[in-house]
mmCIF file of C-alpha atoms in Angstrom:
data_model
loop_
_atom_site.group_PDB
_atom_site.id
_atom_site.type_symbol
_atom_site.label_atom_id
_atom_site.label_comp_id
_atom_site.label_asym_id
_atom_site.label_seq_id
_atom_site.Cartn_x
_atom_site.Cartn_y
_atom_site.Cartn_z
ATOM 1 C CA MET A 1 -0.031 -0.570 -0.251
ATOM 2 C CA PRO A 2 1.044 3.104 -0.226
ATOM 3 C CA GLU A 3 2.921 5.999 2.254
ATOM 4 C CA GLU A 4 0.647 8.449 2.189
ATOM 5 C CA LYS A 5 0.745 11.540 3.952
ATOM 6 C CA GLN A 6 -0.915 14.466 5.415
ATOM 7 C CA GLN A 7 -0.463 17.860 4.822
ATOM 8 C CA SER A 8 1.438 20.157 7.128
ATOM 9 C CA SER A 9 -0.373 23.074 9.236
ATOM 10 C CA GLU A 10 1.741 25.484 7.618
ATOM 11 C CA SER A 11 0.289 24.351 4.659
ATOM 12 C CA ARG A 12 -3.088 23.738 5.916
ATOM 13 C CA ARG A 13 -2.302 27.102 7.131
ATOM 14 C CA ASN A 14 -1.717 29.099 4.136
ATOM 15 C CA ARG A 15 -4.989 27.504 1.798
ATOM 16 C CA PRO A 16 -8.966 28.978 2.700
ATOM 17 C CA LYS A 17 -11.454 28.186 5.134
ATOM 18 C CA ALA A 18 -13.667 25.812 3.721
ATOM 19 C CA ALA A 19 -17.092 27.426 3.292
ATOM 20 C CA ARG A 20 -19.404 27.222 6.364
ATOM 21 C CA GLY A 21 -21.153 23.685 6.337
ATOM 22 C CA ALA A 22 -18.864 22.741 4.151
ATOM 23 C CA PRO A 23 -16.710 19.395 4.209
ATOM 24 C CA GLU A 24 -13.470 20.304 4.809
ATOM 25 C CA ARG A 25 -11.557 18.963 1.701
ATOM 26 C CA ARG A 26 -8.091 16.570 2.547
ATOM 27 C CA MET A 27 -5.589 15.798 0.930
ATOM 28 C CA ARG A 28 -3.037 13.325 0.437
ATOM 29 C CA LEU A 29 -0.168 12.816 -1.071
ATOM 30 C CA ASP A 30 0.918 9.765 -2.672
ATOM 31 C CA THR A 31 4.011 8.890 -2.063
ATOM 32 C CA SER A 32 5.098 5.417 -3.938
ATOM 33 C CA LYS A 33 6.592 7.451 -6.382
ATOM 34 C CA LEU A 34 8.658 9.793 -4.843
ATOM 35 C CA THR A 35 12.501 10.040 -5.933
ATOM 36 C CA THR A 36 14.777 12.301 -4.966
ATOM 37 C CA ALA A 37 18.012 14.317 -5.794
ATOM 38 C CA PHE A 38 20.301 16.179 -4.447
ATOM 39 C CA CYS A 39 19.740 19.998 -7.547
ATOM 40 C CA ASN A 40 22.283 22.179 -7.530
ATOM 41 C CA PHE A 41 21.560 23.590 -11.013
ATOM 42 C CA PHE A 42 18.051 25.337 -12.099
ATOM 43 C CA THR A 43 16.691 27.777 -15.562
ATOM 44 C CA ALA A 44 13.282 28.481 -16.258
ATOM 45 C CA GLN A 45 11.792 29.351 -19.315
ATOM 46 C CA ASP A 46 8.398 31.455 -19.594
ATOM 47 C CA GLY A 47 5.821 30.626 -22.450
ATOM 48 C CA PRO A 48 2.598 31.463 -23.067
ATOM 49 C CA GLU A 49 0.634 28.950 -20.306
ATOM 50 C CA GLU A 50 3.103 27.624 -18.244
ATOM 51 C CA VAL A 51 6.289 28.087 -17.239
ATOM 52 C CA VAL A 52 9.127 25.083 -17.290
ATOM 53 C CA LEU A 53 10.873 24.391 -14.155
ATOM 54 C CA ASN A 54 14.408 22.885 -15.555
ATOM 55 C CA PHE A 55 16.951 21.332 -12.253
ATOM 56 C CA GLY A 56 19.939 19.047 -13.054
ATOM 57 C CA LEU A 57 22.997 18.739 -10.748
ATOM 58 C CA ARG A 58 26.882 19.886 -11.514
ATOM 59 C CA GLN A 59 29.156 18.019 -10.163
ATOM 60 C CA ARG A 60 32.210 19.457 -10.575
ATOM 61 C CA TRP A 61 32.884 22.845 -9.814
ATOM 62 C CA ASP A 62 36.151 23.915 -11.207
ATOM 63 C CA PRO A 63 36.784 27.674 -12.386
ATOM 64 C CA ASN A 64 39.477 26.736 -14.903
ATOM 65 C CA GLU A 65 37.001 23.880 -16.812
ATOM 66 C CA GLN A 66 36.268 25.402 -19.972
ATOM 67 C CA ASP A 67 33.175 23.235 -20.096
ATOM 68 C CA VAL A 68 30.599 22.867 -17.689
ATOM 69 C CA THR A 69 28.340 19.255 -18.239
ATOM 70 C CA VAL A 70 25.307 19.930 -16.013
ATOM 71 C CA GLN A 71 22.808 16.116 -16.007
ATOM 72 C CA MET A 72 19.193 17.220 -15.857
ATOM 73 C CA LEU A 73 17.197 15.420 -13.488
ATOM 74 C CA GLN A 74 13.688 17.114 -13.563
ATOM 75 C CA GLN A 75 11.600 18.440 -15.580
ATOM 76 C CA VAL A 76 8.790 20.480 -14.027
ATOM 77 C CA ILE A 77 5.434 22.364 -16.408
ATOM 78 C CA LEU A 78 3.247 25.293 -14.379
ATOM 79 C CA HIS A 79 0.579 27.270 -14.610
ATOM 80 C CA PRO A 80 1.347 30.856 -14.045
ATOM 81 C CA ALA A 81 -1.004 30.482 -10.685
ATOM 82 C CA GLY A 82 0.659 27.944 -9.492
ATOM 83 C CA VAL A 83 4.046 29.324 -10.072
ATOM 84 C CA ARG A 84 2.432 32.475 -8.202
ATOM 85 C CA ARG A 85 1.196 29.823 -6.017
ATOM 86 C CA LEU A 86 4.907 28.245 -5.821
ATOM 87 C CA ARG A 87 6.623 32.307 -5.006
ATOM 88 C CA ASP A 88 4.828 32.639 -2.047
ATOM 89 C CA LEU A 89 5.421 29.730 -0.358
ATOM 90 C CA LEU A 90 9.264 29.672 -0.901
ATOM 91 C CA ASP A 91 8.685 33.660 -0.391
ATOM 92 C CA GLN A 92 7.200 31.920 3.506
ATOM 93 C CA LEU A 93 9.793 29.098 3.482
ATOM 94 C CA ILE A 94 13.094 31.660 3.560
ATOM 95 C CA ALA A 95 11.627 34.831 5.476
ATOM 96 C CA GLU A 96 10.939 31.661 8.050
ATOM 97 C CA ARG A 97 14.404 29.998 7.624
ATOM 98 C CA GLU A 98 16.075 33.608 8.280
ATOM 99 C CA ALA A 99 14.449 34.483 11.203
ATOM 100 C CA ARG A 100 15.160 30.959 12.865
ATOM 101 C CA ALA A 101 19.352 32.091 11.764
ATOM 102 C CA THR A 102 18.721 36.309 13.836
ATOM 103 C CA ARG A 103 17.913 33.858 17.093
ATOM 104 C CA ALA A 104 20.194 31.891 16.792
ATOM 105 C CA LYS A 105 23.076 34.532 15.626
ATOM 106 C CA GLY A 106 21.013 35.941 19.008
ATOM 107 C CA GLY A 107 19.527 38.859 17.203
#
């Protein structure tokens, strides 16, 4: 049976409240085909109805190297509205991370 995860309280906080009397929807994430890859390279391309994000891995970081090879690992195609939600989520994540770092430094 595929492993399922429920949305975190963080993502639940970001969604609109359900209409009065309407049952709250629950989202179950099927992670049975989930793969993980470390990426240190990315590109983005904008089209009229989509944004394409490409993620890859550059294994060598030699500044003297003329030709650089990047192994492309994943391409994600998003609707512009999804890109805006992703941007908002990343902005929130970065702000929280910076706040934790500031607290850890005692500032």
